[in-house]
Coordinates of C-alpha atoms in Angstrom, one line a residue:
M1 CA -3.0 -18.8 0.3
H2 CA -6.6 -19.5 0.9
A3 CA -8.7 -19.1 -2.5
S4 CA -12.0 -19.6 -1.1
C5 CA -14.8 -16.9 -1.8
C6 CA -14.6 -14.7 1.2
C7 CA -18.6 -14.5 0.7
A8 CA -19.6 -17.9 0.4
P9 CA -20.2 -20.4 3.4
P10 CA -17.8 -22.7 4.6
E11 CA -17.7 -26.1 2.6
S12 CA -15.3 -29.3 2.6
V13 CA -14.2 -29.1 -1.0
S14 CA -10.6 -28.8 -2.2
H15 CA -9.9 -28.0 -5.9
T16 CA -7.3 -26.3 -8.1
R17 CA -8.4 -23.2 -10.5
R18 CA -6.4 -21.2 -13.0
I19 CA -7.1 -17.4 -13.2
S20 CA -5.7 -15.2 -15.9
Y21 CA -6.2 -11.6 -16.2
K22 CA -6.5 -10.4 -19.9
Y23 CA -7.2 -6.9 -20.9
S24 CA -5.9 -4.3 -23.7
G25 CA -4.2 -7.2 -25.2
T26 CA -2.0 -7.7 -22.3
S27 CA -2.3 -11.0 -19.9
Y28 CA -1.2 -11.4 -16.5
P29 CA 0.5 -14.7 -16.0
T30 CA -1.7 -17.4 -15.1
R31 CA -2.0 -17.8 -11.2
T32 CA -2.9 -21.5 -10.0
T33 CA -4.2 -21.7 -6.5
T34 CA -5.5 -24.7 -4.4
T35 CA -8.4 -24.4 -2.6
T36 CA -9.4 -26.0 0.7
S37 CA -12.7 -24.7 2.3
S38 CA -13.1 -26.9 5.4
S39 CA -12.7 -23.7 7.8
A40 CA -14.4 -20.6 8.8
P41 CA -15.3 -17.9 5.9
E42 CA -12.4 -15.5 5.1
F43 CA -12.0 -12.0 7.0
T44 CA -13.0 -13.6 10.3
N45 CA -11.6 -11.9 13.7
K46 CA -7.8 -12.4 14.8
K47 CA -8.8 -14.9 17.9
Q48 CA -10.3 -17.2 15.2
S49 CA -7.7 -16.9 12.4
M50 CA -5.0 -17.8 15.1
A51 CA -7.2 -20.6 16.4
M52 CA -7.5 -22.0 13.2
A53 CA -3.8 -22.7 12.7
P54 CA -2.7 -25.5 15.0
T55 CA 0.9 -26.2 15.6
T56 CA 2.7 -29.3 13.5
A57 CA 3.0 -31.0 16.7
A58 CA -0.5 -30.8 17.6
A59 CA -1.6 -31.7 14.1
A60 CA 0.7 -34.6 14.1
A61 CA -0.5 -35.7 17.7
S62 CA -4.1 -35.5 16.4
S63 CA -3.6 -37.6 13.6
N64 CA -2.3 -40.3 15.7
G65 CA -4.8 -40.1 18.3
G66 CA -2.8 -38.4 20.3
G67 CA -0.1 -40.7 20.4
E68 CA 3.8 -40.6 19.0
S69 CA 4.4 -39.6 15.5
D70 CA 6.0 -42.3 13.3
G71 CA 7.2 -44.3 16.1
S72 CA 9.5 -41.4 17.6
S73 CA 9.5 -40.5 21.2
K74 CA 10.4 -36.9 20.3
E75 CA 7.8 -34.2 19.2
W76 CA 9.1 -31.6 16.8
R77 CA 9.1 -28.0 18.5
L78 CA 7.6 -26.0 15.5
T79 CA 5.4 -23.7 17.2
A80 CA 5.5 -20.1 15.8
P81 CA 7.2 -17.6 17.8
T82 CA 4.7 -14.9 18.9
R83 CA 6.6 -12.1 16.8
G84 CA 6.2 -14.5 13.8
G85 CA 2.7 -15.6 14.7
A86 CA 1.5 -11.5 14.9
M87 CA 3.2 -10.9 11.5
A88 CA 1.7 -14.0 10.1
A89 CA -1.7 -12.5 11.2
A90 CA -0.7 -9.1 10.3
G91 CA 0.1 -10.2 6.9
D92 CA -2.9 -11.8 6.3
K93 CA -5.3 -9.2 7.7
M94 CA -3.2 -6.0 6.7
S95 CA -1.9 -6.5 3.2
I96 CA -3.5 -5.6 0.4
R97 CA -2.0 -8.5 -1.6
A98 CA -3.7 -11.1 0.6
V99 CA -6.8 -9.4 0.5
R100 CA -6.6 -8.6 -3.2
Y101 CA -5.8 -12.5 -3.6
K102 CA -8.6 -13.7 -1.8
I103 CA -11.2 -11.3 -3.6
S104 CA -9.8 -12.2 -6.9
A105 CA -10.7 -16.1 -6.1
S106 CA -14.4 -14.9 -6.0
V107 CA -14.2 -14.1 -9.6
D108 CA -16.1 -16.8 -11.9
D109 CA -13.0 -17.6 -14.2
R110 CA -15.3 -19.0 -16.7
G111 CA -16.9 -15.8 -17.1
P112 CA -16.8 -14.4 -21.1
R113 CA -15.3 -10.7 -19.6
P114 CA -12.0 -10.1 -18.9
V115 CA -10.9 -9.4 -15.1
L116 CA -10.7 -5.6 -14.8
P117 CA -8.1 -4.5 -11.9
L118 CA -9.0 -1.4 -10.2
A119 CA -7.7 -2.5 -6.9
H120 CA -3.8 -1.6 -6.8
G121 CA -1.5 0.7 -8.6
D122 CA 0.5 -1.0 -11.2
P123 CA -0.2 0.2 -14.4
S124 CA 3.0 -1.3 -15.8
V125 CA 1.0 -3.9 -18.0
F126 CA -0.5 -1.2 -20.3
P127 CA 1.4 -0.2 -23.3
E128 CA 0.5 3.6 -22.8
F129 CA 2.2 3.6 -19.2
R130 CA 5.1 1.9 -20.1
T131 CA 8.4 3.5 -18.8
A132 CA 11.0 5.8 -20.2
A133 CA 13.2 4.3 -23.1
E134 CA 16.0 6.2 -21.2
A135 CA 15.3 3.9 -17.8
E136 CA 15.2 1.0 -19.9
D137 CA 18.3 1.7 -21.9
A138 CA 20.2 2.8 -18.6
V139 CA 19.5 -0.7 -17.0
A140 CA 20.5 -2.6 -20.4
D141 CA 23.8 -0.9 -20.2
A142 CA 24.4 -1.5 -16.6
L143 CA 23.9 -5.0 -16.9
R144 CA 25.9 -5.6 -20.3
S145 CA 28.8 -3.5 -18.9
G146 CA 29.6 -6.7 -16.5
D147 CA 30.4 -4.0 -13.8
F148 CA 27.6 -4.6 -11.5
N149 CA 27.4 -8.3 -11.0
C150 CA 28.9 -8.1 -7.5
Y151 CA 27.2 -7.7 -4.0
P152 CA 26.7 -4.0 -3.3
A153 CA 27.6 -2.1 0.0
G154 CA 24.6 -2.8 2.4
V155 CA 23.8 1.1 2.2
G156 CA 23.9 1.4 -1.6
L157 CA 26.4 2.1 -4.2
P158 CA 28.1 5.2 -3.5
A159 CA 27.4 6.6 -6.9
A160 CA 23.8 5.6 -6.8
R161 CA 23.4 7.2 -3.3
R162 CA 24.8 10.6 -4.9
A163 CA 22.6 10.3 -7.6
V164 CA 19.7 10.4 -5.2
A165 CA 20.7 13.0 -3.3
D166 CA 21.4 15.5 -6.0
H167 CA 17.9 14.3 -7.4
L168 CA 15.9 15.0 -4.0
S169 CA 18.0 18.1 -3.4
R170 CA 16.9 20.0 -6.6
D171 CA 13.3 20.4 -4.3
L172 CA 14.9 21.1 -1.3
P173 CA 16.1 24.5 0.3
Y174 CA 19.4 22.8 1.5
K175 CA 21.7 20.2 -0.1
L176 CA 21.6 16.2 0.6
S177 CA 24.7 14.3 0.7
S178 CA 25.3 10.9 -0.4
D179 CA 25.5 10.0 3.4
D180 CA 21.8 10.9 3.7
I181 CA 20.7 8.4 1.4
F182 CA 19.9 4.9 2.2
L183 CA 18.9 2.2 -0.8
T184 CA 16.4 -0.2 -0.2
A185 CA 14.5 -3.1 -2.1
G186 CA 11.8 -1.1 -2.8
G187 CA 9.5 1.3 -0.5
T188 CA 8.4 -1.8 1.0
Q189 CA 12.0 -2.1 2.4
A190 CA 12.2 1.1 3.6
I191 CA 8.9 1.1 5.5
E192 CA 10.5 -1.9 7.2
V193 CA 13.6 -0.2 8.1
V194 CA 12.2 2.8 9.4
I195 CA 9.5 1.0 11.8
S196 CA 12.1 -1.6 12.8
I197 CA 14.7 0.9 14.1
L198 CA 12.1 3.0 16.0
A199 CA 10.5 0.1 17.6
Q200 CA 11.4 0.2 21.2
P201 CA 9.4 -1.4 24.2
G202 CA 6.6 1.0 25.2
T203 CA 6.7 3.3 22.4
N204 CA 4.1 4.2 19.8
I205 CA 3.6 5.3 16.7
L206 CA 1.0 7.8 14.9
L207 CA -0.3 6.1 11.7
P208 CA -3.0 7.9 9.1
R209 CA -6.7 6.6 9.1
P210 CA -7.1 5.7 6.1
G211 CA -3.6 4.7 5.2
Y212 CA -1.3 2.3 3.6
P213 CA -1.7 -1.3 5.8
N214 CA 2.3 -2.2 5.5
Y215 CA 2.8 0.3 7.9
E216 CA 0.5 -1.4 10.4
A217 CA 1.7 -4.9 10.0
R218 CA 5.2 -3.8 10.3
A219 CA 4.5 -2.0 13.3
A220 CA 2.3 -5.4 14.7
F221 CA 5.7 -7.2 13.8
N222 CA 7.7 -5.2 15.9
N223 CA 5.2 -4.8 19.0
L224 CA 5.2 -1.1 18.3
E225 CA 1.7 0.2 19.7
V226 CA -0.2 2.1 17.1
R227 CA -2.1 5.2 17.4
H228 CA -4.3 6.5 14.6
I229 CA -4.6 10.0 13.1
D230 CA -7.8 10.3 11.2
L231 CA -7.9 12.2 8.0
I232 CA -11.0 14.3 7.2
P233 CA -12.5 13.6 4.0
E234 CA -14.6 16.7 4.2
K235 CA -11.4 18.8 4.3
G236 CA -9.7 17.0 1.4
W237 CA -8.3 14.6 3.5
E238 CA -6.3 16.8 5.7
I239 CA -4.8 15.5 9.3
D240 CA -7.0 16.2 11.8
L241 CA -4.3 18.2 13.4
N242 CA -6.9 19.4 16.4
S243 CA -6.5 15.6 17.8
L244 CA -2.8 15.3 17.3
E245 CA -1.7 16.4 20.4
S246 CA -4.2 14.6 22.6
I247 CA -3.3 11.3 21.0
A248 CA 0.4 11.2 21.3
D249 CA 2.1 11.1 24.6
K250 CA 5.3 11.1 26.1
N251 CA 6.3 7.5 24.1
T252 CA 5.2 8.7 20.9
T253 CA 8.2 8.4 18.7
A254 CA 7.0 9.6 15.0
I255 CA 4.1 10.3 12.8
V256 CA 3.9 9.0 9.2
I257 CA 2.5 11.3 6.6
I258 CA 1.7 9.7 3.0
N259 CA 1.6 12.8 0.3
P260 CA 0.7 12.5 -2.1
N261 CA -1.7 10.1 -0.7
N262 CA -2.3 6.4 -0.9
P263 CA -5.3 5.9 -0.7
C264 CA -7.2 8.8 -0.8
G265 CA -5.6 10.9 -3.7
N266 CA -5.0 14.0 -2.3
V267 CA -1.9 16.2 -2.1
Y268 CA -1.1 18.5 0.9
T269 CA -0.5 22.1 0.7
Y270 CA 2.8 23.8 1.8
E271 CA 0.6 25.5 4.6
H272 CA -0.9 22.4 6.0
L273 CA 2.6 20.6 5.7
S274 CA 4.3 23.6 7.9
K275 CA 1.5 23.0 10.4
V276 CA 2.2 19.1 10.7
A277 CA 5.8 20.2 11.1
E278 CA 5.3 22.4 14.0
V279 CA 3.1 20.2 15.9
A280 CA 5.5 17.4 15.5
R281 CA 8.3 19.8 16.9
K282 CA 6.3 20.9 19.7
L283 CA 5.9 17.0 20.5
G284 CA 9.2 16.2 19.9
I285 CA 8.8 13.6 17.5
L286 CA 9.9 13.2 13.9
V287 CA 8.3 12.9 10.7
I288 CA 8.3 9.8 8.6
T289 CA 6.9 10.8 5.1
D290 CA 6.1 8.5 2.3
E291 CA 6.7 9.9 -0.9
V292 CA 6.5 7.3 -3.0
Y293 CA 4.0 9.3 -5.3
G294 CA 6.0 12.2 -5.2
N295 CA 5.3 14.6 -8.3
L296 CA 2.6 12.5 -9.6
V297 CA 0.2 15.5 -9.0
F298 CA -2.4 17.0 -11.5
G299 CA -4.6 19.2 -9.5
S300 CA -4.4 22.5 -7.6
S301 CA -1.6 21.6 -5.3
P302 CA 1.8 21.2 -6.2
F303 CA 3.7 18.5 -4.8
V304 CA 5.9 19.9 -1.8
P305 CA 8.6 17.2 -0.2
M306 CA 8.3 17.2 3.5
G307 CA 11.8 17.8 3.6
C308 CA 11.2 21.3 2.9
F309 CA 10.5 21.7 6.6
G310 CA 13.5 19.6 7.7
H311 CA 15.1 22.8 9.6
I312 CA 11.6 22.5 11.9
V313 CA 11.6 18.8 12.7
P314 CA 14.2 15.8 11.8
I315 CA 12.6 14.0 8.6
L316 CA 12.9 10.7 7.3
T317 CA 11.4 10.7 3.6
I318 CA 10.5 7.1 2.0
G319 CA 11.1 7.2 -1.9
S320 CA 11.2 4.7 -4.9
L321 CA 11.4 4.6 -8.7
S322 CA 8.2 2.6 -8.6
K323 CA 5.3 4.5 -9.1
R324 CA 6.8 7.9 -10.9
W325 CA 8.8 5.6 -13.6
I326 CA 6.0 2.9 -13.4
V327 CA 8.7 0.2 -12.7
P328 CA 7.4 -1.4 -9.6
G329 CA 9.0 -4.6 -10.2
W330 CA 12.4 -3.3 -10.2
R331 CA 12.2 -3.0 -6.7
L332 CA 14.7 0.4 -6.2
G333 CA 13.6 2.6 -3.4
W334 CA 15.4 4.9 -0.6
V335 CA 15.5 6.2 2.8
A336 CA 16.5 9.8 3.1
I337 CA 17.3 11.9 6.3
C338 CA 16.2 15.3 5.9
D339 CA 17.7 16.8 8.5
P340 CA 20.0 19.9 8.3
K341 CA 20.6 20.2 12.0
K342 CA 22.1 16.5 12.2
T343 CA 19.5 15.4 14.7
L344 CA 19.3 12.1 13.5
Q345 CA 23.1 11.8 13.3
E346 CA 23.5 12.8 17.0
T347 CA 20.7 10.1 18.0
K348 CA 22.4 7.4 15.9
I349 CA 19.2 6.7 13.9
A350 CA 21.5 7.1 10.5
T351 CA 23.8 4.4 12.3
L352 CA 20.6 2.1 13.1
I353 CA 19.5 2.5 9.6
T354 CA 23.4 1.2 8.3
N355 CA 23.2 -1.5 10.9
F356 CA 19.9 -2.8 9.8
L357 CA 20.8 -2.4 6.0
N358 CA 24.1 -4.4 6.6
V359 CA 22.0 -7.8 7.7
S360 CA 19.3 -7.3 5.0
T361 CA 18.9 -7.8 1.3
D362 CA 19.8 -5.0 -1.2
P363 CA 18.4 -3.9 -4.1
A364 CA 19.9 -5.7 -7.5
T365 CA 23.1 -4.2 -8.3
F366 CA 22.8 -3.7 -11.9
I367 CA 19.3 -1.6 -11.0
Q368 CA 21.8 0.3 -8.5
G369 CA 24.3 1.0 -11.4
A370 CA 21.6 1.9 -13.6
L371 CA 20.2 4.6 -11.1
P372 CA 22.3 7.6 -11.9
N373 CA 21.3 7.4 -15.8
I374 CA 17.8 6.8 -15.1
L375 CA 17.7 9.8 -12.8
K376 CA 19.6 12.3 -14.8
N377 CA 18.7 11.1 -18.9
T378 CA 14.7 10.6 -18.3
K379 CA 13.0 13.5 -20.6
E380 CA 10.4 15.4 -19.1
E381 CA 8.4 14.3 -21.8
F382 CA 8.1 11.2 -20.3
F383 CA 6.7 12.2 -17.0
K384 CA 4.2 14.9 -18.6
R385 CA 2.9 12.0 -20.7
I386 CA 2.2 10.0 -17.4
I387 CA 0.5 13.0 -15.7
D388 CA -1.7 13.7 -18.9
L389 CA -2.7 10.0 -18.7
L390 CA -3.5 10.2 -15.0
T391 CA -5.3 13.6 -15.5
E392 CA -7.5 12.0 -18.0
T393 CA -8.3 8.7 -16.0
S394 CA -9.0 10.4 -12.9
D395 CA -11.6 12.8 -14.4
I396 CA -13.2 9.9 -15.9
C397 CA -13.2 7.9 -12.6
Y398 CA -14.7 10.7 -10.9
R399 CA -17.2 11.2 -13.4
G400 CA -18.1 7.8 -13.4
I401 CA -18.4 7.8 -9.8
K402 CA -20.7 10.8 -9.7
D403 CA -23.2 8.7 -11.8
I404 CA -23.6 5.5 -9.4
K405 CA -26.0 6.3 -6.5
C406 CA -24.6 3.8 -4.3
I407 CA -21.0 5.4 -3.9
T408 CA -19.7 8.7 -2.8
C409 CA -16.9 10.8 -3.5
P410 CA -16.0 13.6 -1.1
H411 CA -13.1 14.6 -3.1
K412 CA -11.8 14.7 -6.5
P413 CA -8.4 12.9 -6.5
E414 CA -5.2 15.4 -7.4
G415 CA -2.5 13.0 -7.3
S416 CA -1.4 9.6 -6.8
M417 CA -3.1 6.8 -8.5
F418 CA -6.4 6.2 -6.2
V419 CA -9.5 7.5 -4.8
M420 CA -11.6 6.9 -1.8
V421 CA -15.0 6.4 -2.0
K422 CA -17.9 5.6 0.4
L423 CA -20.4 3.1 0.3
N424 CA -24.0 4.0 0.6
L425 CA -25.2 0.4 2.0
Y426 CA -28.7 1.6 2.9
L427 CA -29.3 1.7 -1.0
L428 CA -28.3 -1.7 -1.5
E429 CA -29.9 -5.0 -1.0
G430 CA -27.9 -8.3 0.3
I431 CA -24.5 -6.3 1.0
H432 CA -23.5 -6.7 4.2
D433 CA -20.1 -4.6 4.4
D434 CA -17.0 -3.3 2.2
V435 CA -15.7 -6.9 1.9
D436 CA -19.1 -8.4 1.0
F437 CA -19.5 -5.7 -1.5
C438 CA -16.2 -6.7 -3.3
C439 CA -16.5 -10.0 -3.3
Q440 CA -19.9 -10.0 -4.8
L441 CA -18.7 -7.4 -7.4
A442 CA -15.6 -9.9 -8.6
K443 CA -18.0 -12.8 -8.6
E444 CA -21.0 -11.0 -10.5
E445 CA -18.9 -8.4 -12.8
S446 CA -15.4 -9.6 -12.8
V447 CA -13.9 -6.2 -11.2
I448 CA -11.5 -6.2 -8.6
L449 CA -12.0 -3.1 -5.9
C450 CA -9.7 -2.8 -2.5
P451 CA -11.9 -2.8 0.5
G452 CA -11.5 0.1 3.1
S453 CA -11.3 -2.2 5.8
V454 CA -7.5 -2.9 5.0
L455 CA -6.9 0.6 4.7
G456 CA -8.6 1.3 8.3
M457 CA -12.0 2.7 6.6
K458 CA -14.7 0.1 7.1
N459 CA -17.8 0.6 4.2
W460 CA -15.7 2.7 2.0
V461 CA -13.6 1.0 -1.0
R462 CA -10.6 2.4 -2.9
I463 CA -10.5 2.4 -6.8
T464 CA -7.6 2.8 -8.9
F465 CA -7.6 4.8 -12.2
A466 CA -4.1 4.1 -13.1
I467 CA -5.4 1.9 -16.0
D468 CA -5.9 2.6 -19.9
S469 CA -9.4 4.7 -20.0
S470 CA -11.3 1.9 -21.8
S471 CA -10.8 -0.6 -19.0
L472 CA -11.7 2.1 -16.5
L473 CA -14.9 2.9 -18.5
D474 CA -15.9 -0.7 -18.7
G475 CA -15.1 -0.9 -15.2
L476 CA -17.2 1.8 -13.9
E477 CA -20.1 0.6 -16.0
R478 CA -19.9 -2.8 -14.5
I479 CA -19.6 -1.2 -11.1
K480 CA -22.9 0.8 -11.7
S481 CA -24.7 -2.0 -13.2
F482 CA -24.0 -4.2 -10.0
C483 CA -25.3 -1.3 -7.9
Q484 CA -28.3 -1.2 -10.3
R485 CA -29.0 -5.0 -9.5
H486 CA -28.7 -5.0 -6.1
K487 CA -30.5 -1.4 -5.1
K488 CA -33.2 -1.7 -2.7
K489 CA -36.9 -1.2 -3.7
N490 CA -37.8 0.9 -0.5
P491 CA -34.5 2.3 0.4
L492 CA -34.9 3.9 4.3
N493 CA -35.1 7.7 4.4
Y494 CA -32.5 9.9 5.7
I495 CA -34.2 10.2 9.1
E496 CA -34.1 6.8 9.2
I497 CA -30.7 6.1 8.7
V498 CA -30.0 8.9 11.4
L499 CA -31.8 7.4 13.9
G500 CA -30.6 3.9 13.4
L501 CA -34.0 2.7 12.2
E502 CA -32.5 0.2 9.6

């Protein structure tokens, strides 16, 4: 991992640094990184990044003036294969985690103020967001029982699959069976499963823009062409249905929707989802719906599972415990087949999922063993408390953003844990783009934001409000101070911007 500041010029220096995140009496584990800055700055283009990674054999030959290594007459054939190289590049450019680490490296760890993590949705470190006692008790009981120390079935324990089927069926017009549920190591593995089984030579998939970059990274690894469907900020981040049919073709295999939406914070209405289902049916493609933030809604639109339209189009639903129960580290997710007409059974999609999971890793058996009691025993008071917290912090975030002149929020968040805001760069001095904004902000104010470029929206940033309210207020004040400090003395007027005279 490169820990050099992505805003700084290249330099030939190596050093080790330790960064500890502290706030509200809670600490992230200290992170140690070794930095070697002897190449181009971070966030270069793909060709540059690929060129920066010589093979082991080539590096060895270079170190010996092109001769043999250690007297051997053989060279090590350790060149990364094309697929592996593509995945490595994708992971570097399309991973929120990798980008966050790079931006965090800009922080002055000698500064007096705590680092405020407004880039990613993991509020589990804050006491007010602690998970339900019933969930903790279920895990402890499962572990102490001694019944769940074994390998599970690849698709998951039968009782756990049945519990998820019953849990999801409560919001659907039909009943799922345990055979419709496949347990995964978090939502991330669920994405890996569905993208991998759909990737065939020459096929393409429709992904939302902005969107969650793991889909694009996984598609790159599987040589699956990506075509983007734009979300319209002025319409509450609705899917641009008018362009959907023109973008898809006979080789399109699926469309991905994320609801409630990460990164935009919108929640799709029943009517909009119904239109998506009808267009997908017309195109003959299935819908992959990412509902990891399902039921985390606090606006005017209730959460509607896409599975409600399973009679119109076959649905693969991705879900997990991570967000609603605030336990991302427990790594338990699922893929649910919402397809009452059994189209995905007939086309062997269900068999492919099973086959994939049979040669893949599993969620921890004791977490699977605890799952039935987690789903059954968690009290409604816990969910209400989390919604109340997110309602409060989303309001704080939206009000604070409106008070910062250099950023614009087109739509108040109504769900998930995030909001997308547009940078008004014409008002700022010395800020080149969204990545530069985030790096300089981290360096000067110790606030970590997610640049929109990694999400498909250049010169936007994503902010999380899943954090304690005092830290959120502090973070917004720091962003405001940063923008005031970098404000242009004579910003361009609107006509100059439109005419491109900047």
